[in-house]
PDB file of C-alpha atoms in Angstrom:
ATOM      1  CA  UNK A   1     128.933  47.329 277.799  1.00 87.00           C
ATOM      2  CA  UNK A   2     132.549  48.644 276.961  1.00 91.00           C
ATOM      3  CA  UNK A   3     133.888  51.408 278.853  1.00 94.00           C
ATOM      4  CA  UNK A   4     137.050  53.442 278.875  1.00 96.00           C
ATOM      5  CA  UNK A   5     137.997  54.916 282.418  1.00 97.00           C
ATOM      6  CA  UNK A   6     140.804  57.427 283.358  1.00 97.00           C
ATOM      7  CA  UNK A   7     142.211  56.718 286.216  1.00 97.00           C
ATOM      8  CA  UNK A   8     144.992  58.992 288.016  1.00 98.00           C
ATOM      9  CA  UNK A   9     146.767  58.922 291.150  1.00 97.00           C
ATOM     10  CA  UNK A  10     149.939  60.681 293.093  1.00 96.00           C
ATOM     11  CA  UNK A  11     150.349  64.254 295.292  1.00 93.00           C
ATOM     12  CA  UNK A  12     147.134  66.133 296.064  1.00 94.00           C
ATOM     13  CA  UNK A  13     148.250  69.665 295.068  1.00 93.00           C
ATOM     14  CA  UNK A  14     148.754  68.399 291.096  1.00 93.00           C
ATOM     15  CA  UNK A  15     145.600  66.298 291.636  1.00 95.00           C
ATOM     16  CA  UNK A  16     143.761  69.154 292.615  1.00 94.00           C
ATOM     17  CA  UNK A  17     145.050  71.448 289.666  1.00 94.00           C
ATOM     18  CA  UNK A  18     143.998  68.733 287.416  1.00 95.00           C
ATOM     19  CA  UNK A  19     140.200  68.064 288.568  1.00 95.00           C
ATOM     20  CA  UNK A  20     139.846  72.266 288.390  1.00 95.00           C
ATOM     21  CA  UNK A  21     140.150  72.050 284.350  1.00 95.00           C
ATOM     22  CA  UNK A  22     138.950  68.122 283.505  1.00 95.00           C
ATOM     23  CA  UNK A  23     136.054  68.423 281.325  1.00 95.00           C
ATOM     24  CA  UNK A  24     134.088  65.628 283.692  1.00 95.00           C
ATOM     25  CA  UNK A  25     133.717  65.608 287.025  1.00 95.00           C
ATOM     26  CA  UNK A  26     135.185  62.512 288.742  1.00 97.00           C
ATOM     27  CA  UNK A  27     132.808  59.070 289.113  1.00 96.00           C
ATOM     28  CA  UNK A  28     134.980  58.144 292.336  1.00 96.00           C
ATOM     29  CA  UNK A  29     137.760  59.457 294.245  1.00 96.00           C
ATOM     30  CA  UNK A  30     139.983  58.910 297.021  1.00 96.00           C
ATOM     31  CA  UNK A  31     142.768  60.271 299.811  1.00 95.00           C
ATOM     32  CA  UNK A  32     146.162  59.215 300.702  1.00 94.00           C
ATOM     33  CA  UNK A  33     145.231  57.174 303.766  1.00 94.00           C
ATOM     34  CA  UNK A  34     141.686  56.033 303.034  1.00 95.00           C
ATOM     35  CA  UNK A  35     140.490  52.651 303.679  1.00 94.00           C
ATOM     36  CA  UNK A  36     140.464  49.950 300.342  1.00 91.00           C
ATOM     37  CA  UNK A  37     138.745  47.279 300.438  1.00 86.00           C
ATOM     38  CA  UNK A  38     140.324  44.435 302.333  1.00 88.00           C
ATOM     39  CA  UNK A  39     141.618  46.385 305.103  1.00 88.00           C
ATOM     40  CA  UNK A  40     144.132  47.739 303.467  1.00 94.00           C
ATOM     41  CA  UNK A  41     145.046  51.955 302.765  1.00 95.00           C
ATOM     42  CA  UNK A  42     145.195  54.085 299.756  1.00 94.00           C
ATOM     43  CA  UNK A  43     148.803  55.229 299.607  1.00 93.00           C
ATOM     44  CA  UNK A  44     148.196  58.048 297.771  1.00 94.00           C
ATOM     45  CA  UNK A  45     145.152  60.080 296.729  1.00 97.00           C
ATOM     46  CA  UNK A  46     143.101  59.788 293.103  1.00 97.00           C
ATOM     47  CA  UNK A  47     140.524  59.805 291.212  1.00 98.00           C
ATOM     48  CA  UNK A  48     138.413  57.753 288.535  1.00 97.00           C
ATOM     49  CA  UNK A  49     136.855  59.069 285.637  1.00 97.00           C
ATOM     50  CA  UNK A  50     134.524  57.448 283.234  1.00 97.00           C
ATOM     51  CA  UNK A  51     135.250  58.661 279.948  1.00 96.00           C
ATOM     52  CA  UNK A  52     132.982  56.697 277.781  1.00 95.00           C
ATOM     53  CA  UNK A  53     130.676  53.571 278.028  1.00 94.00           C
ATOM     54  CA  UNK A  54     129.057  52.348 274.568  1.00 91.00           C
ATOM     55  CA  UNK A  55     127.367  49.430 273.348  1.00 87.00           C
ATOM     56  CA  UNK A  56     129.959  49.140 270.164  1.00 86.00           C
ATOM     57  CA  UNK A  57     133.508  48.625 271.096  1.00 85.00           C
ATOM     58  CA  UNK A  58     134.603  50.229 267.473  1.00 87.00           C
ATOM     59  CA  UNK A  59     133.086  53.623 268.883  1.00 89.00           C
ATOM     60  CA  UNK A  60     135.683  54.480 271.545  1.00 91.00           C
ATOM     61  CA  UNK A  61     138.415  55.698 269.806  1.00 92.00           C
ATOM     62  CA  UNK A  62     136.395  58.308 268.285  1.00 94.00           C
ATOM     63  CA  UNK A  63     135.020  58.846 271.853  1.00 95.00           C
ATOM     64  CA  UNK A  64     138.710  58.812 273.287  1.00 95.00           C
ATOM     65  CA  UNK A  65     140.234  61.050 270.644  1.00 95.00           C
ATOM     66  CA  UNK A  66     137.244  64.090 271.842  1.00 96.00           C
ATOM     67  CA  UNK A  67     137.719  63.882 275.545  1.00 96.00           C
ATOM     68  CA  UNK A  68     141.525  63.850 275.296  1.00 95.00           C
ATOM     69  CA  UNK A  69     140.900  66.699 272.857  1.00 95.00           C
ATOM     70  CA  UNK A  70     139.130  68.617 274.741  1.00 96.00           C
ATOM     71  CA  UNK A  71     141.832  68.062 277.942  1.00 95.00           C
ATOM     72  CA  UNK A  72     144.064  68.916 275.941  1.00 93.00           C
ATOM     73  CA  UNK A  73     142.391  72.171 274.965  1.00 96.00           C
ATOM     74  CA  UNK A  74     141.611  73.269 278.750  1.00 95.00           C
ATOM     75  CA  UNK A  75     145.553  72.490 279.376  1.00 93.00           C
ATOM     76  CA  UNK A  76     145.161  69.134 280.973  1.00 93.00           C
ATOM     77  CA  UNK A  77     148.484  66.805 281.602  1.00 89.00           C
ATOM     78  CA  UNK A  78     149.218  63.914 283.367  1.00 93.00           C
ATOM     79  CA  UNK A  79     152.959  64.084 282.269  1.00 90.00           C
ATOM     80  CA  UNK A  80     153.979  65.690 285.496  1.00 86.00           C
ATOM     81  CA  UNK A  81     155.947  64.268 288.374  1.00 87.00           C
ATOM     82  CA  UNK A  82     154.457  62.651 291.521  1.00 89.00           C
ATOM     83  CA  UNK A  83     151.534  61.475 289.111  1.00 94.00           C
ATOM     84  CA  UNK A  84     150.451  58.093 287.092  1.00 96.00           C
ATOM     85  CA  UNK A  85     147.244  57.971 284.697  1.00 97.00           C
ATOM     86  CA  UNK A  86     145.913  55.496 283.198  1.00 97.00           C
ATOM     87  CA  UNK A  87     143.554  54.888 280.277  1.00 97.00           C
ATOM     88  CA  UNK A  88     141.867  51.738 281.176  1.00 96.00           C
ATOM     89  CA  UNK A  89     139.336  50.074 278.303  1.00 95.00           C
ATOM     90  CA  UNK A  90     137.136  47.303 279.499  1.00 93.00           C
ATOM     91  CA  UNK A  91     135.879  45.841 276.522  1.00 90.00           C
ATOM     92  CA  UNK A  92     133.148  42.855 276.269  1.00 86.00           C
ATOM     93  CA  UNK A  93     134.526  39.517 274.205  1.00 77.00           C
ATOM     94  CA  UNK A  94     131.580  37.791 271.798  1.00 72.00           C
ATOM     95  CA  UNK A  95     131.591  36.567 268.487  1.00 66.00           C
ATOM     96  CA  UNK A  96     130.592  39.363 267.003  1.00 68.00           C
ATOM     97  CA  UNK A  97     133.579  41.613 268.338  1.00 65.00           C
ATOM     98  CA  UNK A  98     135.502  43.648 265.759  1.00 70.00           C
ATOM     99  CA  UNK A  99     138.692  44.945 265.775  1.00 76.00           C
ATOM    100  CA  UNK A 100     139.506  47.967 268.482  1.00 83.00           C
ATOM    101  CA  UNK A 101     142.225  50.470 265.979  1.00 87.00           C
ATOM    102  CA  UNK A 102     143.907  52.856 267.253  1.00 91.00           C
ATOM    103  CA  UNK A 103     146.052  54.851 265.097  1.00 92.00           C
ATOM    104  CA  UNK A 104     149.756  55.783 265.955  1.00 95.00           C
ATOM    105  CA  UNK A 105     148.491  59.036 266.720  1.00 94.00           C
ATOM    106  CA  UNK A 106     146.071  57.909 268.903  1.00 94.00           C
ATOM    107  CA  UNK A 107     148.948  56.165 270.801  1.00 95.00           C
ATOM    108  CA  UNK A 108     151.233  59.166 270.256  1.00 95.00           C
ATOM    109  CA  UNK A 109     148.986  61.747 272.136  1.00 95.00           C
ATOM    110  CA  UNK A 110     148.641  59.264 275.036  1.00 96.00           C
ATOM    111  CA  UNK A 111     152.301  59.666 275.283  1.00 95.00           C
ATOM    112  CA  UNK A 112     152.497  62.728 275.292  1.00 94.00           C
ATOM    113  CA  UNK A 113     149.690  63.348 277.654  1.00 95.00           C
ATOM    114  CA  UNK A 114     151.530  60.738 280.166  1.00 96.00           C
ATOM    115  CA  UNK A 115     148.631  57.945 279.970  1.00 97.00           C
ATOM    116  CA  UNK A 116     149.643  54.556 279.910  1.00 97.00           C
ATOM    117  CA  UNK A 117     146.633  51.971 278.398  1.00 96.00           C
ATOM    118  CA  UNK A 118     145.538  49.289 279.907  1.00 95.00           C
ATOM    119  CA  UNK A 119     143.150  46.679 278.164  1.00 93.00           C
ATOM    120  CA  UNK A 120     140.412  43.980 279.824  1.00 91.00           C
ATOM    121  CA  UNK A 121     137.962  42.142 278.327  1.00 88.00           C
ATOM    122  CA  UNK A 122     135.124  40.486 279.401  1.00 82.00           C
ATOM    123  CA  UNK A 123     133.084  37.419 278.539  1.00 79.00           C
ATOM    124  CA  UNK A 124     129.213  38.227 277.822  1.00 62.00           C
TER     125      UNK A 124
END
C-alpha cells in the first residue's frame, strides 16, 4: 500500500489553531514531554495525519493536490514560526512501479504552504 502522511510538529497554541480547521482529524498525536519509544521524550508536541493510502502509487498526486486544496480553502498553513510539516510518501517498490509526477506546481504550493517532502519506499 502507498500512503502519504502529514506530519507537523512545534508550539501547542499554533498546533491547536491548525487541528480546529484541518479537514481530517489526526491518526496520532503527541505532547511536548511525552514518552517515545526507547525511553526517550517528545520535545515538542504534534500530530500525524494520514492523507491518503491507495493501491496505485500514480493516484496520489491527484489525492495530494484535493486535501491541500481543501486546507488551503479552510485557511490552513504550516508556514508559520515555531512549526515544521512534513509531507511524507511511503511508496511500495515492484516491477510494475510507474513513475510518481509531480508538477512544479505541485511542488510550488508545498512551498508555499511550508511542507517539506519526504520520500520512502518499500520492497513488496
Amino acid at each position: 500500500m502507498n500512503m502519504a502522511k502529514l506530519i507537523v510538529h512545534g508550539d501547542d497554541a499554533t498546533l491547536t489553531s491548525i487541528l480546529e480547521v484541518l479537514p481530517s482529524d489526526p491518526e496520532r498525536q503527541w505532547r511536548k514531554g511525552d514518552p517515545k519509544p526507547g525511553g526517550r521524550v517528545y520535545l515538542d508536541s504534534g500530530f500525524e495525519v494520514l492523507v491518503a493510502q491507495v493501491s496505485a502509487a500514480q493516484v496520489l498526486p491527484s489525492r495530494l493536490r484535493s486535501y491541500l486544496a481543501e486546507c488551503a480553502s479552510r485557511g490552513v498553513s504550516f508556514d508559520a514560526p515555531r512549526i515544521v510539516a512534513e509531507l511524507q510518501l511511503e511508496l511500495r517498490a515492484d516491477e510494475n512501479q510507474e513513475a510518481l509526477d509531480f508538477s512544479l506546481a505541485d511542488l510550488q504550493v508545498l512551498t508555499e504552504m511550508g511542507i517539506s517532502l519526504s520520500i520512502l519506499t518499500r520492497t513488496a
